[in-house]
Structures are given as structure tokens and as C-alpha cells.
PDB file of C-alpha atoms in Angstrom:
ATOM      1  CA  UNK A 153       0.000   0.000   0.000  1.00  0.00           C
ATOM      2  CA  UNK A 154       2.994   2.384   0.036  1.00  0.00           C
ATOM      3  CA  UNK A 155       2.177   3.260  -3.582  1.00  0.00           C
ATOM      4  CA  UNK A 156      -1.352   4.392  -2.688  1.00  0.00           C
ATOM      5  CA  UNK A 157      -1.887   8.149  -2.512  1.00  0.00           C
ATOM      6  CA  UNK A 158      -4.508  10.841  -2.079  1.00  0.00           C
ATOM      7  CA  UNK A 159      -5.760  11.918  -5.481  1.00  0.00           C
ATOM      8  CA  UNK A 160      -8.596  14.319  -4.594  1.00  0.00           C
ATOM      9  CA  UNK A 161     -10.155  16.025  -1.556  1.00  0.00           C
ATOM     10  CA  UNK A 162     -13.694  17.334  -1.202  1.00  0.00           C
ATOM     11  CA  UNK A 163     -15.747  19.130   1.403  1.00  0.00           C
ATOM     12  CA  UNK A 164     -19.389  20.134   1.354  1.00  0.00           C
ATOM     13  CA  UNK A 165     -20.030  23.352   3.313  1.00  0.00           C
ATOM     14  CA  UNK A 166     -23.816  22.792   3.287  1.00  0.00           C
ATOM     15  CA  UNK A 167     -25.310  19.346   3.761  1.00  0.00           C
ATOM     16  CA  UNK A 168     -26.457  17.759   0.456  1.00  0.00           C
ATOM     17  CA  UNK A 169     -25.415  20.716  -1.714  1.00  0.00           C
ATOM     18  CA  UNK A 170     -22.568  20.652  -4.217  1.00  0.00           C
ATOM     19  CA  UNK A 171     -19.226  21.323  -2.563  1.00  0.00           C
ATOM     20  CA  UNK A 172     -15.614  22.353  -3.051  1.00  0.00           C
ATOM     21  CA  UNK A 173     -12.645  20.419  -4.413  1.00  0.00           C
ATOM     22  CA  UNK A 174      -9.474  21.243  -2.465  1.00  0.00           C
ATOM     23  CA  UNK A 175      -5.738  20.836  -2.798  1.00  0.00           C
ATOM     24  CA  UNK A 176      -5.326  20.398   0.972  1.00  0.00           C
ATOM     25  CA  UNK A 177      -7.397  20.551   4.133  1.00  0.00           C
ATOM     26  CA  UNK A 178      -7.049  20.230   7.881  1.00  0.00           C
ATOM     27  CA  UNK A 179      -8.690  17.121   9.333  1.00  0.00           C
ATOM     28  CA  UNK A 180     -10.019  17.610  12.874  1.00  0.00           C
ATOM     29  CA  UNK A 181     -11.726  15.117  15.179  1.00  0.00           C
ATOM     30  CA  UNK A 182     -14.978  16.272  13.540  1.00  0.00           C
ATOM     31  CA  UNK A 183     -13.714  15.544  10.014  1.00  0.00           C
ATOM     32  CA  UNK A 184     -12.512  17.841   7.246  1.00  0.00           C
ATOM     33  CA  UNK A 185     -12.516  21.397   8.521  1.00  0.00           C
ATOM     34  CA  UNK A 186     -15.710  23.034   7.271  1.00  0.00           C
ATOM     35  CA  UNK A 187     -17.335  19.842   5.998  1.00  0.00           C
ATOM     36  CA  UNK A 188     -21.134  19.887   6.473  1.00  0.00           C
ATOM     37  CA  UNK A 189     -20.711  23.034   8.574  1.00  0.00           C
ATOM     38  CA  UNK A 190     -24.223  24.126   7.659  1.00  0.00           C
ATOM     39  CA  UNK A 191     -27.494  22.374   6.986  1.00  0.00           C
ATOM     40  CA  UNK A 192     -30.965  23.369   5.848  1.00  0.00           C
ATOM     41  CA  UNK A 193     -33.596  22.426   8.445  1.00  0.00           C
ATOM     42  CA  UNK A 194     -37.244  21.769   7.601  1.00  0.00           C
ATOM     43  CA  UNK A 195     -39.184  23.844  10.148  1.00  0.00           C
ATOM     44  CA  UNK A 196     -42.218  21.565   9.898  1.00  0.00           C
ATOM     45  CA  UNK A 197     -40.397  18.366  10.864  1.00  0.00           C
ATOM     46  CA  UNK A 198     -37.114  19.595  12.374  1.00  0.00           C
ATOM     47  CA  UNK A 199     -35.264  17.262  10.012  1.00  0.00           C
ATOM     48  CA  UNK A 200     -32.334  17.969   7.706  1.00  0.00           C
ATOM     49  CA  UNK A 201     -33.017  18.737   4.076  1.00  0.00           C
ATOM     50  CA  UNK A 202     -31.335  15.833   2.372  1.00  0.00           C
ATOM     51  CA  UNK A 203     -30.936  14.576  -1.193  1.00  0.00           C
ATOM     52  CA  UNK A 204     -31.586  11.062   0.140  1.00  0.00           C
ATOM     53  CA  UNK A 205     -35.273  11.922  -0.041  1.00  0.00           C
ATOM     54  CA  UNK A 206     -35.655  13.383  -3.547  1.00  0.00           C
ATOM     55  CA  UNK A 207     -39.444  13.322  -3.325  1.00  0.00           C
ATOM     56  CA  UNK A 208     -39.303  16.049  -0.676  1.00  0.00           C
ATOM     57  CA  UNK A 209     -36.035  17.675  -1.765  1.00  0.00           C
ATOM     58  CA  UNK A 210     -35.821  17.085  -5.540  1.00  0.00           C
ATOM     59  CA  UNK A 211     -33.323  19.829  -6.392  1.00  0.00           C
ATOM     60  CA  UNK A 212     -30.657  19.614  -3.655  1.00  0.00           C
ATOM     61  CA  UNK A 213     -27.890  18.882  -6.155  1.00  0.00           C
ATOM     62  CA  UNK A 214     -28.743  22.055  -8.083  1.00  0.00           C
ATOM     63  CA  UNK A 215     -27.549  24.184  -5.148  1.00  0.00           C
ATOM     64  CA  UNK A 216     -23.879  25.015  -4.662  1.00  0.00           C
ATOM     65  CA  UNK A 217     -22.086  26.125  -1.515  1.00  0.00           C
ATOM     66  CA  UNK A 218     -18.652  27.675  -1.006  1.00  0.00           C
ATOM     67  CA  UNK A 219     -17.027  29.451   1.913  1.00  0.00           C
ATOM     68  CA  UNK A 220     -16.422  33.193   1.611  1.00  0.00           C
ATOM     69  CA  UNK A 221     -13.161  32.736   3.558  1.00  0.00           C
ATOM     70  CA  UNK A 222     -11.319  29.517   4.416  1.00  0.00           C
ATOM     71  CA  UNK A 223     -12.429  27.956   7.723  1.00  0.00           C
ATOM     72  CA  UNK A 224      -9.941  28.248  10.587  1.00  0.00           C
ATOM     73  CA  UNK A 225      -9.569  25.795  13.438  1.00  0.00           C
ATOM     74  CA  UNK A 226     -10.830  27.029  16.832  1.00  0.00           C
ATOM     75  CA  UNK A 227     -12.629  29.933  15.159  1.00  0.00           C
ATOM     76  CA  UNK A 228     -16.228  30.666  14.236  1.00  0.00           C
ATOM     77  CA  UNK A 229     -17.444  29.053  11.034  1.00  0.00           C
ATOM     78  CA  UNK A 230     -17.041  31.611   8.233  1.00  0.00           C
ATOM     79  CA  UNK A 231     -20.012  32.674   6.107  1.00  0.00           C
ATOM     80  CA  UNK A 232     -20.940  30.534   3.149  1.00  0.00           C
ATOM     81  CA  UNK A 233     -22.290  31.573  -0.241  1.00  0.00           C
ATOM     82  CA  UNK A 234     -25.191  29.487  -1.536  1.00  0.00           C
ATOM     83  CA  UNK A 235     -25.943  29.631  -5.250  1.00  0.00           C
ATOM     84  CA  UNK A 236     -29.500  28.732  -6.197  1.00  0.00           C
ATOM     85  CA  UNK A 237     -30.545  26.702  -9.258  1.00  0.00           C
ATOM     86  CA  UNK A 238     -31.577  29.927 -11.030  1.00  0.00           C
ATOM     87  CA  UNK A 239     -28.081  31.391 -10.613  1.00  0.00           C
ATOM     88  CA  UNK A 240     -28.908  33.871  -7.849  1.00  0.00           C
ATOM     89  CA  UNK A 241     -27.056  33.586  -4.549  1.00  0.00           C
ATOM     90  CA  UNK A 242     -27.165  34.509  -0.888  1.00  0.00           C
ATOM     91  CA  UNK A 243     -24.623  34.697   1.913  1.00  0.00           C
ATOM     92  CA  UNK A 244     -25.328  32.995   5.225  1.00  0.00           C
ATOM     93  CA  UNK A 245     -25.127  36.335   7.037  1.00  0.00           C
ATOM     94  CA  UNK A 246     -27.936  37.854   4.931  1.00  0.00           C
ATOM     95  CA  UNK A 247     -30.998  38.750   7.014  1.00  0.00           C
ATOM     96  CA  UNK A 248     -33.316  37.411   4.306  1.00  0.00           C
ATOM     97  CA  UNK A 249     -31.507  34.091   3.837  1.00  0.00           C
ATOM     98  CA  UNK A 250     -34.178  31.869   5.427  1.00  0.00           C
ATOM     99  CA  UNK A 251     -36.995  33.606   3.565  1.00  0.00           C
ATOM    100  CA  UNK A 252     -35.159  33.211   0.244  1.00  0.00           C
ATOM    101  CA  UNK A 253     -34.239  29.580   0.963  1.00  0.00           C
ATOM    102  CA  UNK A 254     -37.848  28.804   1.898  1.00  0.00           C
ATOM    103  CA  UNK A 255     -39.086  30.382  -1.319  1.00  0.00           C
ATOM    104  CA  UNK A 256     -36.546  28.446  -3.397  1.00  0.00           C
ATOM    105  CA  UNK A 257     -37.237  25.073  -1.749  1.00  0.00           C
ATOM    106  CA  UNK A 258     -40.975  25.751  -1.555  1.00  0.00           C
ATOM    107  CA  UNK A 259     -40.862  24.666   2.088  1.00  0.00           C
ATOM    108  CA  UNK A 260     -40.503  26.553   5.365  1.00  0.00           C
ATOM    109  CA  UNK A 261     -36.800  26.118   6.204  1.00  0.00           C
ATOM    110  CA  UNK A 262     -33.898  27.775   7.981  1.00  0.00           C
ATOM    111  CA  UNK A 263     -30.108  27.552   7.642  1.00  0.00           C
ATOM    112  CA  UNK A 264     -28.382  26.122  10.711  1.00  0.00           C
ATOM    113  CA  UNK A 265     -25.072  24.912  12.103  1.00  0.00           C
ATOM    114  CA  UNK A 266     -24.858  21.657  14.120  1.00  0.00           C
ATOM    115  CA  UNK A 267     -25.808  21.696  17.786  1.00  0.00           C
ATOM    116  CA  UNK A 268     -25.673  19.174  20.608  1.00  0.00           C
ATOM    117  CA  UNK A 269     -29.268  18.141  19.903  1.00  0.00           C
ATOM    118  CA  UNK A 270     -30.002  15.099  17.782  1.00  0.00           C
ATOM    119  CA  UNK A 271     -30.938  15.862  14.197  1.00  0.00           C
ATOM    120  CA  UNK A 272     -32.632  13.397  11.895  1.00  0.00           C
ATOM    121  CA  UNK A 273     -32.833  13.020   8.148  1.00  0.00           C
ATOM    122  CA  UNK A 274     -34.995  10.963   5.815  1.00  0.00           C
ATOM    123  CA  UNK A 275     -34.109   8.684   2.932  1.00  0.00           C
ATOM    124  CA  UNK A 276     -36.109   7.082   0.140  1.00  0.00           C
ATOM    125  CA  UNK A 277     -35.564   3.500  -1.035  1.00  0.00           C
ATOM    126  CA  UNK A 278     -36.093   3.578  -4.815  1.00  0.00           C
ATOM    127  CA  UNK A 279     -38.748   1.305  -6.285  1.00  0.00           C
ATOM    128  CA  UNK A 280     -36.836   0.626  -9.500  1.00  0.00           C
ATOM    129  CA  UNK A 281     -33.980  -1.299  -7.798  1.00  0.00           C
ATOM    130  CA  UNK A 282     -35.496  -4.760  -7.660  1.00  0.00           C
ATOM    131  CA  UNK A 283     -32.911  -6.240  -5.280  1.00  0.00           C
ATOM    132  CA  UNK A 284     -33.560  -3.712  -2.474  1.00  0.00           C
ATOM    133  CA  UNK A 285     -35.782  -4.452   0.506  1.00  0.00           C
ATOM    134  CA  UNK A 286     -38.667  -2.130   1.409  1.00  0.00           C
ATOM    135  CA  UNK A 287     -38.741  -0.531  -2.025  1.00  0.00           C
ATOM    136  CA  UNK A 288     -40.686   2.714  -2.261  1.00  0.00           C
ATOM    137  CA  UNK A 289     -40.520   3.467   1.467  1.00  0.00           C
ATOM    138  CA  UNK A 290     -39.051   6.311   3.547  1.00  0.00           C
ATOM    139  CA  UNK A 291     -36.600   5.654   6.403  1.00  0.00           C
ATOM    140  CA  UNK A 292     -35.363   7.995   9.144  1.00  0.00           C
ATOM    141  CA  UNK A 293     -31.843   8.113  10.577  1.00  0.00           C
ATOM    142  CA  UNK A 294     -30.047  10.266  13.165  1.00  0.00           C
ATOM    143  CA  UNK A 295     -26.773  12.083  12.446  1.00  0.00           C
ATOM    144  CA  UNK A 296     -23.818  11.559  14.802  1.00  0.00           C
ATOM    145  CA  UNK A 297     -24.061  13.949  17.747  1.00  0.00           C
ATOM    146  CA  UNK A 298     -23.054  17.506  16.952  1.00  0.00           C
ATOM    147  CA  UNK A 299     -22.753  16.899  13.198  1.00  0.00           C
ATOM    148  CA  UNK A 300     -24.740  16.860   9.971  1.00  0.00           C
ATOM    149  CA  UNK A 301     -23.058  13.648   8.788  1.00  0.00           C
ATOM    150  CA  UNK A 302     -24.927  10.520   7.765  1.00  0.00           C
ATOM    151  CA  UNK A 303     -22.995   7.887   9.726  1.00  0.00           C
ATOM    152  CA  UNK A 304     -19.304   8.507  10.426  1.00  0.00           C
ATOM    153  CA  UNK A 305     -16.868  11.386  10.076  1.00  0.00           C
ATOM    154  CA  UNK A 306     -14.812  10.894   6.880  1.00  0.00           C
ATOM    155  CA  UNK A 307     -16.013   9.271   3.663  1.00  0.00           C
ATOM    156  CA  UNK A 308     -13.402   7.530   1.467  1.00  0.00           C
ATOM    157  CA  UNK A 309     -13.510   5.879  -1.958  1.00  0.00           C
ATOM    158  CA  UNK A 310     -10.745   4.605  -4.239  1.00  0.00           C
ATOM    159  CA  UNK A 311      -9.960   4.781  -7.923  1.00  0.00           C
ATOM    160  CA  UNK A 312     -10.027   0.975  -7.872  1.00  0.00           C
ATOM    161  CA  UNK A 313     -13.736   0.876  -7.041  1.00  0.00           C
ATOM    162  CA  UNK A 314     -14.481   3.574  -9.603  1.00  0.00           C
ATOM    163  CA  UNK A 315     -12.637   1.760 -12.393  1.00  0.00           C
ATOM    164  CA  UNK A 316     -14.087  -1.620 -11.427  1.00  0.00           C
ATOM    165  CA  UNK A 317     -17.651  -0.308 -11.421  1.00  0.00           C
ATOM    166  CA  UNK A 318     -17.038   1.285 -14.820  1.00  0.00           C
ATOM    167  CA  UNK A 319     -16.299  -2.186 -16.181  1.00  0.00           C
ATOM    168  CA  UNK A 320     -19.341  -3.673 -14.472  1.00  0.00           C
ATOM    169  CA  UNK A 321     -21.628  -0.880 -15.712  1.00  0.00           C
ATOM    170  CA  UNK A 322     -20.123   0.367 -19.002  1.00  0.00           C
ATOM    171  CA  UNK A 323     -23.369   2.086 -19.986  1.00  0.00           C
ATOM    172  CA  UNK A 324     -23.224   4.380 -16.924  1.00  0.00           C
ATOM    173  CA  UNK A 325     -21.013   7.383 -16.154  1.00  0.00           C
ATOM    174  CA  UNK A 326     -19.173   6.409 -12.997  1.00  0.00           C
ATOM    175  CA  UNK A 327     -17.376   9.403 -11.512  1.00  0.00           C
ATOM    176  CA  UNK A 328     -16.196  10.182  -7.985  1.00  0.00           C
ATOM    177  CA  UNK A 329     -18.561  13.119  -7.575  1.00  0.00           C
ATOM    178  CA  UNK A 330     -21.588  10.807  -7.795  1.00  0.00           C
ATOM    179  CA  UNK A 331     -20.561   9.388  -4.430  1.00  0.00           C
ATOM    180  CA  UNK A 332     -19.723  12.643  -2.590  1.00  0.00           C
ATOM    181  CA  UNK A 333     -16.460  11.449  -0.999  1.00  0.00           C
ATOM    182  CA  UNK A 334     -14.180  13.490   1.236  1.00  0.00           C
ATOM    183  CA  UNK A 335     -11.040  11.690   0.091  1.00  0.00           C
ATOM    184  CA  UNK A 336     -10.360   9.733  -3.088  1.00  0.00           C
ATOM    185  CA  UNK A 337      -7.391   7.365  -2.905  1.00  0.00           C
ATOM    186  CA  UNK A 338      -5.509   6.079  -5.922  1.00  0.00           C
ATOM    187  CA  UNK A 339      -4.618   2.416  -5.543  1.00  0.00           C
ATOM    188  CA  UNK A 340      -2.490   1.443  -8.560  1.00  0.00           C
ATOM    189  CA  UNK A 341      -2.809  -1.897 -10.305  1.00  0.00           C
ATOM    190  CA  UNK A 342      -6.013  -2.931  -8.538  1.00  0.00           C
ATOM    191  CA  UNK A 343      -9.546  -3.020  -9.865  1.00  0.00           C
ATOM    192  CA  UNK A 344     -11.932  -4.333  -7.244  1.00  0.00           C
ATOM    193  CA  UNK A 345     -13.956  -3.172  -4.271  1.00  0.00           C
ATOM    194  CA  UNK A 346     -10.685  -2.969  -2.363  1.00  0.00           C
ATOM    195  CA  UNK A 347     -12.116  -1.018   0.575  1.00  0.00           C
ATOM    196  CA  UNK A 348     -14.067  -4.109   1.629  1.00  0.00           C
ATOM    197  CA  UNK A 349     -10.821  -5.411   3.157  1.00  0.00           C
ATOM    198  CA  UNK A 350     -10.081  -2.205   5.056  1.00  0.00           C
ATOM    199  CA  UNK A 351     -12.736  -2.463   7.781  1.00  0.00           C
ATOM    200  CA  UNK A 352     -11.079  -2.170  11.193  1.00  0.00           C
ATOM    201  CA  UNK A 353      -7.757  -1.050   9.728  1.00  0.00           C
ATOM    202  CA  UNK A 354      -6.009   2.317  10.016  1.00  0.00           C
ATOM    203  CA  UNK A 355      -5.006   4.607   7.166  1.00  0.00           C
ATOM    204  CA  UNK A 356      -1.981   6.818   7.830  1.00  0.00           C
ATOM    205  CA  UNK A 357      -0.903   9.742   5.649  1.00  0.00           C
ATOM    206  CA  UNK A 358       1.348  12.490   6.897  1.00  0.00           C
ATOM    207  CA  UNK A 359       0.486  12.840  10.572  1.00  0.00           C
ATOM    208  CA  UNK A 360      -3.181  11.859  10.057  1.00  0.00           C
ATOM    209  CA  UNK A 361      -4.638   8.538  11.140  1.00  0.00           C
ATOM    210  CA  UNK A 362      -8.136   7.383  10.168  1.00  0.00           C
ATOM    211  CA  UNK A 363      -9.767   4.212  11.507  1.00  0.00           C
ATOM    212  CA  UNK A 364     -12.008   2.535   8.931  1.00  0.00           C
ATOM    213  CA  UNK A 365     -15.308   1.810  10.665  1.00  0.00           C
ATOM    214  CA  UNK A 366     -17.645   0.339   8.048  1.00  0.00           C
ATOM    215  CA  UNK A 367     -18.551   0.019   4.395  1.00  0.00           C
ATOM    216  CA  UNK A 368     -20.662   2.762   2.850  1.00  0.00           C
ATOM    217  CA  UNK A 369     -24.079   1.427   1.939  1.00  0.00           C
ATOM    218  CA  UNK A 370     -25.207   3.416  -1.087  1.00  0.00           C
ATOM    219  CA  UNK A 371     -28.611   4.999  -1.577  1.00  0.00           C
ATOM    220  CA  UNK A 372     -30.739   6.820  -4.117  1.00  0.00           C
ATOM    221  CA  UNK A 373     -28.331   9.794  -4.131  1.00  0.00           C
ATOM    222  CA  UNK A 374     -25.954   7.904  -6.427  1.00  0.00           C
ATOM    223  CA  UNK A 375     -28.668   7.745  -9.076  1.00  0.00           C
ATOM    224  CA  UNK A 376     -29.533  11.438  -9.132  1.00  0.00           C
ATOM    225  CA  UNK A 377     -28.523  13.946 -11.784  1.00  0.00           C
ATOM    226  CA  UNK A 378     -25.857  16.433 -10.760  1.00  0.00           C
ATOM    227  CA  UNK A 379     -24.218  18.887 -13.096  1.00  0.00           C
ATOM    228  CA  UNK A 380     -23.764  17.124 -16.426  1.00  0.00           C
ATOM    229  CA  UNK A 381     -24.179  13.659 -14.882  1.00  0.00           C
ATOM    230  CA  UNK A 382     -27.601  12.255 -15.832  1.00  0.00           C
ATOM    231  CA  UNK A 383     -30.066  10.505 -13.589  1.00  0.00           C
ATOM    232  CA  UNK A 384     -29.111   6.828 -13.718  1.00  0.00           C
ATOM    233  CA  UNK A 385     -30.689   4.108 -11.523  1.00  0.00           C
ATOM    234  CA  UNK A 386     -28.258   1.604 -13.053  1.00  0.00           C
ATOM    235  CA  UNK A 387     -25.448   3.032 -10.891  1.00  0.00           C
ATOM    236  CA  UNK A 388     -27.080   1.884  -7.663  1.00  0.00           C
ATOM    237  CA  UNK A 389     -28.447  -1.282  -9.262  1.00  0.00           C
ATOM    238  CA  UNK A 390     -24.915  -2.322 -10.306  1.00  0.00           C
ATOM    239  CA  UNK A 391     -23.524  -1.693  -6.817  1.00  0.00           C
ATOM    240  CA  UNK A 392     -26.304  -3.718  -5.212  1.00  0.00           C
ATOM    241  CA  UNK A 393     -25.853  -6.625  -7.626  1.00  0.00           C
ATOM    242  CA  UNK A 394     -22.063  -6.752  -7.435  1.00  0.00           C
ATOM    243  CA  UNK A 395     -21.164  -5.665  -3.889  1.00  0.00           C
ATOM    244  CA  UNK A 396     -24.324  -5.929  -1.771  1.00  0.00           C
ATOM    245  CA  UNK A 397     -24.890  -2.181  -2.094  1.00  0.00           C
ATOM    246  CA  UNK A 398     -21.513  -1.049  -0.695  1.00  0.00           C
ATOM    247  CA  UNK A 399     -19.144   1.377  -2.389  1.00  0.00           C
ATOM    248  CA  UNK A 400     -16.401   3.024  -0.306  1.00  0.00           C
ATOM    249  CA  UNK A 401     -15.948   3.240   3.453  1.00  0.00           C
ATOM    250  CA  UNK A 402     -16.488   5.515   6.445  1.00  0.00           C
ATOM    251  CA  UNK A 403     -13.743   6.377   8.911  1.00  0.00           C
ATOM    252  CA  UNK A 404     -13.328   8.023  12.288  1.00  0.00           C
ATOM    253  CA  UNK A 405     -10.415  10.312  13.118  1.00  0.00           C
ATOM    254  CA  UNK A 406      -7.746   8.775  15.364  1.00  0.00           C
ATOM    255  CA  UNK A 407      -5.175  11.525  14.880  1.00  0.00           C
ATOM    256  CA  UNK A 408      -5.897  14.945  13.410  1.00  0.00           C
ATOM    257  CA  UNK A 409      -3.620  16.688  10.925  1.00  0.00           C
ATOM    258  CA  UNK A 410      -3.426  17.953   7.382  1.00  0.00           C
ATOM    259  CA  UNK A 411      -4.216  16.055   4.189  1.00  0.00           C
ATOM    260  CA  UNK A 412      -2.885  17.132   0.805  1.00  0.00           C
ATOM    261  CA  UNK A 413      -3.136  15.898  -2.757  1.00  0.00           C
ATOM    262  CA  UNK A 414      -0.329  13.423  -3.380  1.00  0.00           C
ATOM    263  CA  UNK A 415       0.051  12.271   0.236  1.00  0.00           C
ATOM    264  CA  UNK A 416       1.272   8.661   0.375  1.00  0.00           C
ATOM    265  CA  UNK A 417      -0.858   6.265   2.377  1.00  0.00           C
ATOM    266  CA  UNK A 418      -0.065   3.299   4.565  1.00  0.00           C
ATOM    267  CA  UNK A 419      -2.704   0.852   5.775  1.00  0.00           C
ATOM    268  CA  UNK A 420      -2.322  -1.534   8.681  1.00  0.00           C
TER     269      UNK A 420
END
């Protein structure tokens, strides 16, 4: 694994909106600095707006979020600019932000940062994936305390899984951004779901250590259109048929530090 390296880094300033590709980023015990720093809360239910439930939030991937200034550790979260599907934008410090967001989403919402209270989100299990259980139903999950994450703190995929799935589903466009990773790792000379063997192991790069906690079970989000990527249920269908629905892994932070493009990785 000494030839493995970090090939791209992503953070998403607002939960379920398009994010930022970075050359380097600080990793804290709460994940990449600034990742999911904000979320849109449905005032009717108290739950997070989330692309996992496209029936309620059909246009989440048409919104983009970027920090006005880079986040700094041990400092207040900087303002974020949100660009709407129609091209207009707001800044999180604008007095009218919640009114404009509510109008755009056609739901009564407000922009929030994580708190110590539990926050839930909903997900939809698509009917068109025959192999899935409970097709056509809505599930509810709770984010880890004090975060807007789905399950664990850092989300990792590899070029091996991307290239392997491209061979399994040649009719689909398989790109990293479909899966909203934080870190993409290049693993040369391997084409397989290599992360399956990483559960319980530790990734070390620079002075950072991440403990792999579990596989990432994929959902309807992987099938949704984003940018020039079309809607494609075959992406999720292929993952379910060939790897029991898993693609990538989640990790917790053992040792904080800085991650940069090109960092070499050890796994043990």
C-alpha cells in the first residue's frame, strides 16, 4: 500500500449541496474542517433537508455552496455563499436568507449549524432497484451527535472501485462526484472493491490517522442527476448486484492533521 496516494479532496459546506474540491485541508476530530458546517432544516419536521429523499427535496444537487473565507480551526465558522438553481445567490449572514431559501425550496426552512441536539434526516428506497428491501418506502436516521453527517466522520472511496464499477456498468457514467467522498485514494494496479478489506484497519498519511469503521451502503443519491451527470438508476443497481450495495468506506479520526493531494498512504 505504500504506492497508494490521495488523489482528490472534497468538502461540502452545506449538507447535500454541491461542494468544493481542495488541494489540501485540515482534518479535525470532527472531520474535514468546514465539511457539512451548515445544513438546511425543515421547520415543519425539524429534520435535515437531504438529497436522500428526492421526493421532498428534488433539487438539492442544483444548489452550490462555497465558503467566503477559508475555515480556521478554533474559530467561528465563516459565512458561506449558496448559489440557487436559477443562478442567484445569498450569503449565510444575509438577514433574508431563510426567507429566500424557503421560497426556493418551496418549504418553510432555515439555515443552521450543528448543535448538541439530535438531528434526523430521511431517505427514500427507490422502487426501480429490484434487489432492495422495502422498495418505495421512507426511512429515518439520526446524524452523529453535533454533526450533519450521515454515519461517520470521513467518507473515502478509491480509484479501484471507480474503475471496477465502470467495467461492471459500461453504460453508466461512474465518476467520484456521484458518491460525494471526502477523500479519493488512488490504488495502482487494482480493480476491485478494495475497501471491503479495510474495515477495522487504520489509514496513515502524513500525521493523520483514520480508523475505517464500516462500508458505505449506497442509496438513491448515487442515481440522481448532478451537473452534467444524468439521472441513472443503473449506478445503484450495479452496486447492489455486485457488492451488496456497498461502495467506499467511512472512517473516524484517530489523529488529526493535514491532508494534501499526493500524500502517500499506509494501511495496517
